[in-house]
PDB file of C-alpha atoms in Angstrom:
ATOM      1  CA  MET A   1      -3.801 -31.265  -6.881  1.00  0.00           C
ATOM      2  CA  SER A   2      -0.539 -31.732  -5.462  1.00  0.00           C
ATOM      3  CA  VAL A   3       0.496 -31.212  -1.663  1.00  0.00           C
ATOM      4  CA  THR A   4       2.392 -27.925  -2.420  1.00  0.00           C
ATOM      5  CA  GLY A   5      -0.841 -26.429  -4.603  1.00  0.00           C
ATOM      6  CA  ALA A   6      -3.182 -27.284  -1.853  1.00  0.00           C
ATOM      7  CA  LEU A   7      -1.196 -25.521   0.795  1.00  0.00           C
ATOM      8  CA  CYS A   8      -0.945 -22.345  -1.781  1.00  0.00           C
ATOM      9  CA  GLU A   9      -4.624 -22.250  -2.409  1.00  0.00           C
ATOM     10  CA  ALA A  10      -5.189 -22.475   1.386  1.00  0.00           C
ATOM     11  CA  VAL A  11      -2.968 -19.612   2.266  1.00  0.00           C
ATOM     12  CA  GLY A  12      -4.488 -17.473  -0.549  1.00  0.00           C
ATOM     13  CA  GLY A  13      -0.949 -17.738  -2.336  1.00  0.00           C
ATOM     14  CA  ALA A  14       2.463 -16.412  -1.814  1.00  0.00           C
ATOM     15  CA  LEU A  15       2.778 -13.814   1.600  1.00  0.00           C
ATOM     16  CA  SER A  16       3.928 -10.236   0.491  1.00  0.00           C
ATOM     17  CA  TRP A  17       6.557 -10.037   3.168  1.00  0.00           C
ATOM     18  CA  PRO A  18       7.333  -6.471   4.280  1.00  0.00           C
ATOM     19  CA  ARG A  19      10.878  -5.271   4.390  1.00  0.00           C
ATOM     20  CA  VAL A  20      13.003  -2.933   6.257  1.00  0.00           C
ATOM     21  CA  LEU A  21      15.999  -1.448   3.940  1.00  0.00           C
ATOM     22  CA  LEU A  22      19.398  -0.525   5.469  1.00  0.00           C
ATOM     23  CA  PHE A  23      20.769   2.339   3.400  1.00  0.00           C
ATOM     24  CA  GLY A  24      24.108   3.708   4.397  1.00  0.00           C
ATOM     25  CA  ASP A  25      27.899   3.376   4.268  1.00  0.00           C
ATOM     26  CA  SER A  26      30.497   0.650   5.742  1.00  0.00           C
ATOM     27  CA  ILE A  27      29.074   1.048   9.321  1.00  0.00           C
ATOM     28  CA  THR A  28      25.861  -0.440   7.546  1.00  0.00           C
ATOM     29  CA  GLN A  29      27.492  -2.631   4.879  1.00  0.00           C
ATOM     30  CA  PHE A  30      29.472  -4.517   8.042  1.00  0.00           C
ATOM     31  CA  SER A  31      26.101  -4.498  10.155  1.00  0.00           C
ATOM     32  CA  PHE A  32      25.397  -8.073   9.270  1.00  0.00           C
ATOM     33  CA  GLN A  33      28.738  -9.452  10.651  1.00  0.00           C
ATOM     34  CA  HIS A  34      28.508 -11.463  14.072  1.00  0.00           C
ATOM     35  CA  GLY A  35      27.163  -9.477  16.801  1.00  0.00           C
ATOM     36  CA  GLY A  36      26.221  -6.410  14.439  1.00  0.00           C
ATOM     37  CA  TRP A  37      23.609  -4.203  14.814  1.00  0.00           C
ATOM     38  CA  GLY A  38      21.853  -4.819  11.383  1.00  0.00           C
ATOM     39  CA  ALA A  39      22.019  -8.917  12.126  1.00  0.00           C
ATOM     40  CA  SER A  40      20.751  -8.231  15.674  1.00  0.00           C
ATOM     41  CA  LEU A  41      17.818  -6.268  14.032  1.00  0.00           C
ATOM     42  CA  ALA A  42      17.269  -9.091  11.499  1.00  0.00           C
ATOM     43  CA  ASP A  43      16.607 -11.303  14.220  1.00  0.00           C
ATOM     44  CA  LYS A  44      14.533  -9.056  16.112  1.00  0.00           C
ATOM     45  CA  LEU A  45      12.099  -8.767  13.335  1.00  0.00           C
ATOM     46  CA  VAL A  46      12.222 -12.357  12.114  1.00  0.00           C
ATOM     47  CA  ARG A  47       8.844 -13.709  10.951  1.00  0.00           C
ATOM     48  CA  LYS A  48       7.683 -10.065  10.698  1.00  0.00           C
ATOM     49  CA  CYS A  49      10.199  -7.982   8.296  1.00  0.00           C
ATOM     50  CA  ASP A  50      12.876  -8.830   6.002  1.00  0.00           C
ATOM     51  CA  VAL A  51      15.952  -6.792   6.754  1.00  0.00           C
ATOM     52  CA  LEU A  52      17.770  -5.912   3.481  1.00  0.00           C
ATOM     53  CA  ASN A  53      21.526  -4.475   3.649  1.00  0.00           C
ATOM     54  CA  ARG A  54      22.359  -2.174   1.307  1.00  0.00           C
ATOM     55  CA  GLY A  55      25.260  -0.522   2.771  1.00  0.00           C
ATOM     56  CA  PHE A  56      28.586   0.954   0.801  1.00  0.00           C
ATOM     57  CA  SER A  57      31.642   1.183   2.448  1.00  0.00           C
ATOM     58  CA  GLY A  58      33.358   4.490   1.688  1.00  0.00           C
ATOM     59  CA  TYR A  59      29.973   6.218   0.347  1.00  0.00           C
ATOM     60  CA  ASN A  60      29.506   9.567   1.061  1.00  0.00           C
ATOM     61  CA  THR A  61      26.004  11.145   0.478  1.00  0.00           C
ATOM     62  CA  ARG A  62      26.933  12.729  -2.708  1.00  0.00           C
ATOM     63  CA  TRP A  63      27.686   8.985  -4.316  1.00  0.00           C
ATOM     64  CA  ALA A  64      24.716   7.672  -2.155  1.00  0.00           C
ATOM     65  CA  LYS A  65      22.073  10.296  -4.042  1.00  0.00           C
ATOM     66  CA  ILE A  66      23.676   8.920  -7.159  1.00  0.00           C
ATOM     67  CA  ILE A  67      22.855   5.199  -6.280  1.00  0.00           C
ATOM     68  CA  LEU A  68      19.786   5.202  -4.573  1.00  0.00           C
ATOM     69  CA  PRO A  69      17.390   5.268  -7.591  1.00  0.00           C
ATOM     70  CA  ARG A  70      19.022   2.326  -9.022  1.00  0.00           C
ATOM     71  CA  LEU A  71      18.336   0.571  -5.480  1.00  0.00           C
ATOM     72  CA  ILE A  72      14.902   1.411  -4.868  1.00  0.00           C
ATOM     73  CA  ARG A  73      12.199   2.165  -8.120  1.00  0.00           C
ATOM     74  CA  LYS A  74       8.707   2.664  -7.967  1.00  0.00           C
ATOM     75  CA  SER A  75       7.416  -0.754  -7.969  1.00  0.00           C
ATOM     76  CA  SER A  76       5.470  -3.335  -6.003  1.00  0.00           C
ATOM     77  CA  ASP A  77       8.768  -4.074  -4.278  1.00  0.00           C
ATOM     78  CA  ALA A  78       9.047  -0.047  -3.395  1.00  0.00           C
ATOM     79  CA  GLU A  79       5.290  -0.684  -1.633  1.00  0.00           C
ATOM     80  CA  ALA A  80       6.838  -3.652   0.643  1.00  0.00           C
ATOM     81  CA  LEU A  81       9.303  -1.103   2.156  1.00  0.00           C
ATOM     82  CA  VAL A  82       7.902  -0.524   5.633  1.00  0.00           C
ATOM     83  CA  ALA A  83      11.260   1.449   6.457  1.00  0.00           C
ATOM     84  CA  VAL A  84      14.262   2.732   4.918  1.00  0.00           C
ATOM     85  CA  THR A  85      17.143   3.888   7.282  1.00  0.00           C
ATOM     86  CA  ILE A  86      19.647   6.507   5.453  1.00  0.00           C
ATOM     87  CA  PHE A  87      22.822   6.369   7.836  1.00  0.00           C
ATOM     88  CA  PHE A  88      25.149   8.497   6.281  1.00  0.00           C
ATOM     89  CA  GLY A  89      27.871  11.432   7.478  1.00  0.00           C
ATOM     90  CA  ALA A  90      30.744   9.394   8.734  1.00  0.00           C
ATOM     91  CA  ASN A  91      32.713   9.794   5.378  1.00  0.00           C
ATOM     92  CA  ASP A  92      30.798  13.212   4.641  1.00  0.00           C
ATOM     93  CA  SER A  93      32.368  14.923   7.936  1.00  0.00           C
ATOM     94  CA  ALA A  94      36.037  13.885   6.909  1.00  0.00           C
ATOM     95  CA  LEU A  95      38.286  17.184   7.452  1.00  0.00           C
ATOM     96  CA  LYS A  96      38.502  18.605   3.831  1.00  0.00           C
ATOM     97  CA  ASP A  97      42.465  19.174   3.975  1.00  0.00           C
ATOM     98  CA  GLU A  98      42.984  15.484   5.127  1.00  0.00           C
ATOM     99  CA  ASN A  99      40.460  13.714   3.285  1.00  0.00           C
ATOM    100  CA  PRO A 100      39.011  15.738   0.198  1.00  0.00           C
ATOM    101  CA  LYS A 101      37.994  12.599  -1.402  1.00  0.00           C
ATOM    102  CA  GLN A 102      35.499  11.724   0.947  1.00  0.00           C
ATOM    103  CA  HIS A 103      34.884  15.123   2.370  1.00  0.00           C
ATOM    104  CA  ILE A 104      31.011  16.724   1.554  1.00  0.00           C
ATOM    105  CA  PRO A 105      30.350  20.334   2.694  1.00  0.00           C
ATOM    106  CA  LEU A 106      28.007  20.473   5.605  1.00  0.00           C
ATOM    107  CA  ASP A 107      25.457  22.532   3.605  1.00  0.00           C
ATOM    108  CA  GLU A 108      25.669  19.647   0.504  1.00  0.00           C
ATOM    109  CA  TYR A 109      25.323  16.845   3.100  1.00  0.00           C
ATOM    110  CA  ALA A 110      22.003  18.500   4.305  1.00  0.00           C
ATOM    111  CA  GLU A 111      20.794  19.288   0.791  1.00  0.00           C
ATOM    112  CA  ASN A 112      21.769  15.634  -0.083  1.00  0.00           C
ATOM    113  CA  LEU A 113      19.823  14.116   2.533  1.00  0.00           C
ATOM    114  CA  LYS A 114      16.504  15.974   1.780  1.00  0.00           C
ATOM    115  CA  ASN A 115      17.187  14.855  -1.896  1.00  0.00           C
ATOM    116  CA  MET A 116      16.961  11.427  -0.923  1.00  0.00           C
ATOM    117  CA  ILE A 117      13.864  12.099   1.106  1.00  0.00           C
ATOM    118  CA  GLN A 118      12.383  13.676  -1.437  1.00  0.00           C
ATOM    119  CA  TYR A 119      13.110  10.753  -4.127  1.00  0.00           C
ATOM    120  CA  LEU A 120      11.840   8.373  -1.955  1.00  0.00           C
ATOM    121  CA  LYS A 121       8.644  10.215  -1.825  1.00  0.00           C
ATOM    122  CA  SER A 122       8.468  10.285  -5.602  1.00  0.00           C
ATOM    123  CA  VAL A 123       8.432   6.298  -5.358  1.00  0.00           C
ATOM    124  CA  ASP A 124       5.567   6.227  -2.954  1.00  0.00           C
ATOM    125  CA  ILE A 125       7.929   5.954   0.230  1.00  0.00           C
ATOM    126  CA  PRO A 126       6.671   8.690   2.765  1.00  0.00           C
ATOM    127  CA  GLU A 127       8.589  10.689   5.051  1.00  0.00           C
ATOM    128  CA  SER A 128       6.975   8.428   7.514  1.00  0.00           C
ATOM    129  CA  ARG A 129       8.676   5.372   6.607  1.00  0.00           C
ATOM    130  CA  VAL A 130      12.031   6.994   6.327  1.00  0.00           C
ATOM    131  CA  ILE A 131      14.356   6.678   9.495  1.00  0.00           C
ATOM    132  CA  LEU A 132      17.781   9.224   9.349  1.00  0.00           C
ATOM    133  CA  ILE A 133      20.660   8.073  11.501  1.00  0.00           C
ATOM    134  CA  THR A 134      23.306  10.625  12.713  1.00  0.00           C
ATOM    135  CA  PRO A 135      26.733   9.700  12.223  1.00  0.00           C
ATOM    136  CA  PRO A 136      28.195   8.104  15.621  1.00  0.00           C
ATOM    137  CA  PRO A 137      30.442  10.242  17.654  1.00  0.00           C
ATOM    138  CA  LEU A 138      34.281   9.780  17.087  1.00  0.00           C
ATOM    139  CA  HIS A 139      36.736   8.149  19.330  1.00  0.00           C
ATOM    140  CA  GLU A 140      39.613  10.950  18.352  1.00  0.00           C
ATOM    141  CA  SER A 141      42.406   8.979  19.777  1.00  0.00           C
ATOM    142  CA  ALA A 142      41.678   5.668  18.917  1.00  0.00           C
ATOM    143  CA  TRP A 143      41.087   7.216  15.205  1.00  0.00           C
ATOM    144  CA  GLU A 144      44.280   9.047  15.348  1.00  0.00           C
ATOM    145  CA  LYS A 145      46.277   5.777  15.924  1.00  0.00           C
ATOM    146  CA  GLU A 146      44.792   4.183  13.036  1.00  0.00           C
ATOM    147  CA  CYS A 147      45.454   7.248  10.795  1.00  0.00           C
ATOM    148  CA  ILE A 148      49.152   6.944  11.752  1.00  0.00           C
ATOM    149  CA  ALA A 149      49.352   3.305  11.253  1.00  0.00           C
ATOM    150  CA  GLN A 150      48.105   3.960   7.460  1.00  0.00           C
ATOM    151  CA  GLY A 151      50.465   7.094   7.029  1.00  0.00           C
ATOM    152  CA  TYR A 152      48.129   9.882   7.209  1.00  0.00           C
ATOM    153  CA  LYS A 153      47.204  12.467   9.724  1.00  0.00           C
ATOM    154  CA  LEU A 154      44.068  12.536  11.845  1.00  0.00           C
ATOM    155  CA  ASN A 155      41.468  13.370   9.198  1.00  0.00           C
ATOM    156  CA  ARG A 156      38.360  13.531  11.103  1.00  0.00           C
ATOM    157  CA  LEU A 157      37.073  15.504  14.385  1.00  0.00           C
ATOM    158  CA  ASN A 158      34.360  14.633  17.020  1.00  0.00           C
ATOM    159  CA  MET A 159      33.558  18.263  16.968  1.00  0.00           C
ATOM    160  CA  VAL A 160      33.182  18.416  13.120  1.00  0.00           C
ATOM    161  CA  VAL A 161      30.854  15.012  13.373  1.00  0.00           C
ATOM    162  CA  GLY A 162      28.693  16.555  15.741  1.00  0.00           C
ATOM    163  CA  GLU A 163      27.781  19.608  13.519  1.00  0.00           C
ATOM    164  CA  TYR A 164      26.959  17.017  10.687  1.00  0.00           C
ATOM    165  CA  ALA A 165      24.812  15.034  13.468  1.00  0.00           C
ATOM    166  CA  LYS A 166      23.136  18.335  13.864  1.00  0.00           C
ATOM    167  CA  ALA A 167      22.309  18.875  10.284  1.00  0.00           C
ATOM    168  CA  CYS A 168      20.924  15.250  10.263  1.00  0.00           C
ATOM    169  CA  LEU A 169      18.350  15.991  12.972  1.00  0.00           C
ATOM    170  CA  GLU A 170      17.289  19.435  11.611  1.00  0.00           C
ATOM    171  CA  VAL A 171      16.861  18.014   8.089  1.00  0.00           C
ATOM    172  CA  GLY A 172      14.427  15.219   9.884  1.00  0.00           C
ATOM    173  CA  GLN A 173      12.673  17.868  11.776  1.00  0.00           C
ATOM    174  CA  ASN A 174      12.167  19.795   8.449  1.00  0.00           C
ATOM    175  CA  CYS A 175      11.192  16.919   6.542  1.00  0.00           C
ATOM    176  CA  GLY A 176       9.198  15.225   8.733  1.00  0.00           C
ATOM    177  CA  ALA A 177      11.163  11.875   8.890  1.00  0.00           C
ATOM    178  CA  ASP A 178      12.247  10.401  12.060  1.00  0.00           C
ATOM    179  CA  VAL A 179      15.933  10.678  13.198  1.00  0.00           C
ATOM    180  CA  LEU A 180      17.846   8.166  15.698  1.00  0.00           C
ATOM    181  CA  ASP A 181      20.674  10.616  17.070  1.00  0.00           C
ATOM    182  CA  LEU A 182      23.670   8.427  17.778  1.00  0.00           C
ATOM    183  CA  TRP A 183      26.235  10.926  18.094  1.00  0.00           C
ATOM    184  CA  THR A 184      24.100  12.105  21.438  1.00  0.00           C
ATOM    185  CA  LEU A 185      22.994   8.559  22.544  1.00  0.00           C
ATOM    186  CA  MET A 186      26.461   7.158  22.376  1.00  0.00           C
ATOM    187  CA  GLN A 187      27.630   9.877  24.617  1.00  0.00           C
ATOM    188  CA  LYS A 188      25.340  10.137  27.211  1.00  0.00           C
ATOM    189  CA  ASP A 189      27.049  10.681  30.764  1.00  0.00           C
ATOM    190  CA  ASN A 190      30.109  11.444  28.977  1.00  0.00           C
ATOM    191  CA  LYS A 191      30.393   7.381  28.504  1.00  0.00           C
ATOM    192  CA  PRO A 192      30.987   6.883  25.038  1.00  0.00           C
ATOM    193  CA  GLY A 193      29.783   3.246  23.838  1.00  0.00           C
ATOM    194  CA  LEU A 194      27.476   1.585  21.565  1.00  0.00           C
ATOM    195  CA  VAL A 195      24.250   1.788  21.528  1.00  0.00           C
ATOM    196  CA  ASP A 196      21.819  -0.988  21.018  1.00  0.00           C
ATOM    197  CA  LEU A 197      20.075   0.659  18.048  1.00  0.00           C
ATOM    198  CA  GLN A 198      17.214  -2.248  18.334  1.00  0.00           C
ATOM    199  CA  LEU A 199      16.303  -0.211  21.411  1.00  0.00           C
ATOM    200  CA  GLU A 200      16.546   2.969  19.809  1.00  0.00           C
ATOM    201  CA  PHE A 201      14.158   1.501  17.031  1.00  0.00           C
ATOM    202  CA  ASN A 202      11.800   0.351  19.420  1.00  0.00           C
ATOM    203  CA  SER A 203      11.643   3.931  21.035  1.00  0.00           C
ATOM    204  CA  LEU A 204      10.725   5.734  17.853  1.00  0.00           C
ATOM    205  CA  GLN A 205       7.726   2.945  17.373  1.00  0.00           C
ATOM    206  CA  LYS A 206       6.647   4.391  20.637  1.00  0.00           C
ATOM    207  CA  THR A 207       6.301   7.827  19.565  1.00  0.00           C
ATOM    208  CA  GLY A 208       2.840   9.271  18.103  1.00  0.00           C
ATOM    209  CA  ARG A 209       3.689   8.240  14.437  1.00  0.00           C
ATOM    210  CA  GLU A 210       2.683   5.363  12.573  1.00  0.00           C
ATOM    211  CA  SER A 211       4.980   2.307  13.652  1.00  0.00           C
ATOM    212  CA  GLN A 212       7.267   1.552  10.613  1.00  0.00           C
ATOM    213  CA  LEU A 213       9.003  -1.444  11.782  1.00  0.00           C
ATOM    214  CA  SER A 214       5.722  -2.805  12.780  1.00  0.00           C
ATOM    215  CA  THR A 215       3.640  -2.318   9.990  1.00  0.00           C
ATOM    216  CA  HIS A 216       2.262  -5.968   8.609  1.00  0.00           C
ATOM    217  CA  PRO A 217       0.187  -5.437   5.804  1.00  0.00           C
ATOM    218  CA  THR A 218      -0.090  -9.293   5.417  1.00  0.00           C
ATOM    219  CA  SER A 219      -2.187 -11.078   8.299  1.00  0.00           C
ATOM    220  CA  LEU A 220       0.020 -14.187   9.311  1.00  0.00           C
ATOM    221  CA  GLN A 221      -2.842 -15.009  11.412  1.00  0.00           C
ATOM    222  CA  GLU A 222      -5.279 -15.400   7.997  1.00  0.00           C
ATOM    223  CA  ALA A 223      -2.286 -17.872   6.845  1.00  0.00           C
ATOM    224  CA  GLY A 224      -2.665 -19.982   9.970  1.00  0.00           C
ATOM    225  CA  GLN A 225       0.306 -18.934  11.596  1.00  0.00           C
ATOM    226  CA  ASP A 226       0.501 -17.060  14.991  1.00  0.00           C
ATOM    227  CA  ASP A 227       2.507 -14.089  15.436  1.00  0.00           C
ATOM    228  CA  ASP A 228       5.791 -14.349  17.536  1.00  0.00           C
ATOM    229  CA  ASP A 229       5.394 -13.464  21.350  1.00  0.00           C
ATOM    230  CA  ASP A 230       8.786 -12.930  22.253  1.00  0.00           C
ATOM    231  CA  SER A 231       8.505 -15.447  25.160  1.00  0.00           C
ATOM    232  CA  SER A 232      11.489 -17.439  24.334  1.00  0.00           C
TER     233      SER A 232
END
């Protein structure tokens, strides 16, 4: 028997590696850039979960609802998903008069989120593995400069984004999914700024629910490996 064959036999075949799937718009798509929150999360979960980026720049929940079944289907791959984040709203909350292409009415936004959670349940991913993330707050003055530079009027307002964040929270509460309220967290103490998403994911794990991101169906110790102690 070859060395490779002997090793495979020793560990009982290939390991079934848990996965975390990040589903969202450009905030997710670009999260694996240097210093991004997705890259940070992947680094934190190395040897525990594979973190998959399924971000689609410019997407709103209407388009996301359509593409989700093409990303996740009922299969062994779906069973390996220990957590799915749904991070939309930044585009949905665009002002209808200024950006009708991306704008989604508030009621439809909430319904689209519900539909996506229901779809995931239909492929055996329960709401306990779903984490909704609210749209983050908008720095209006900075965004207005960007709009003017591209020849547009200001097409988003932080107050409106807040309404979508509230709707996202309500959907999570009604459907039994955890919600990461970025809109509130990033404005704590009236000091808008970036939030360490890994810390917030850790806080979700400390709730009374099953710990989505620490679930590991395969015992690495049985394969002769030690779990990471994060001491380095």
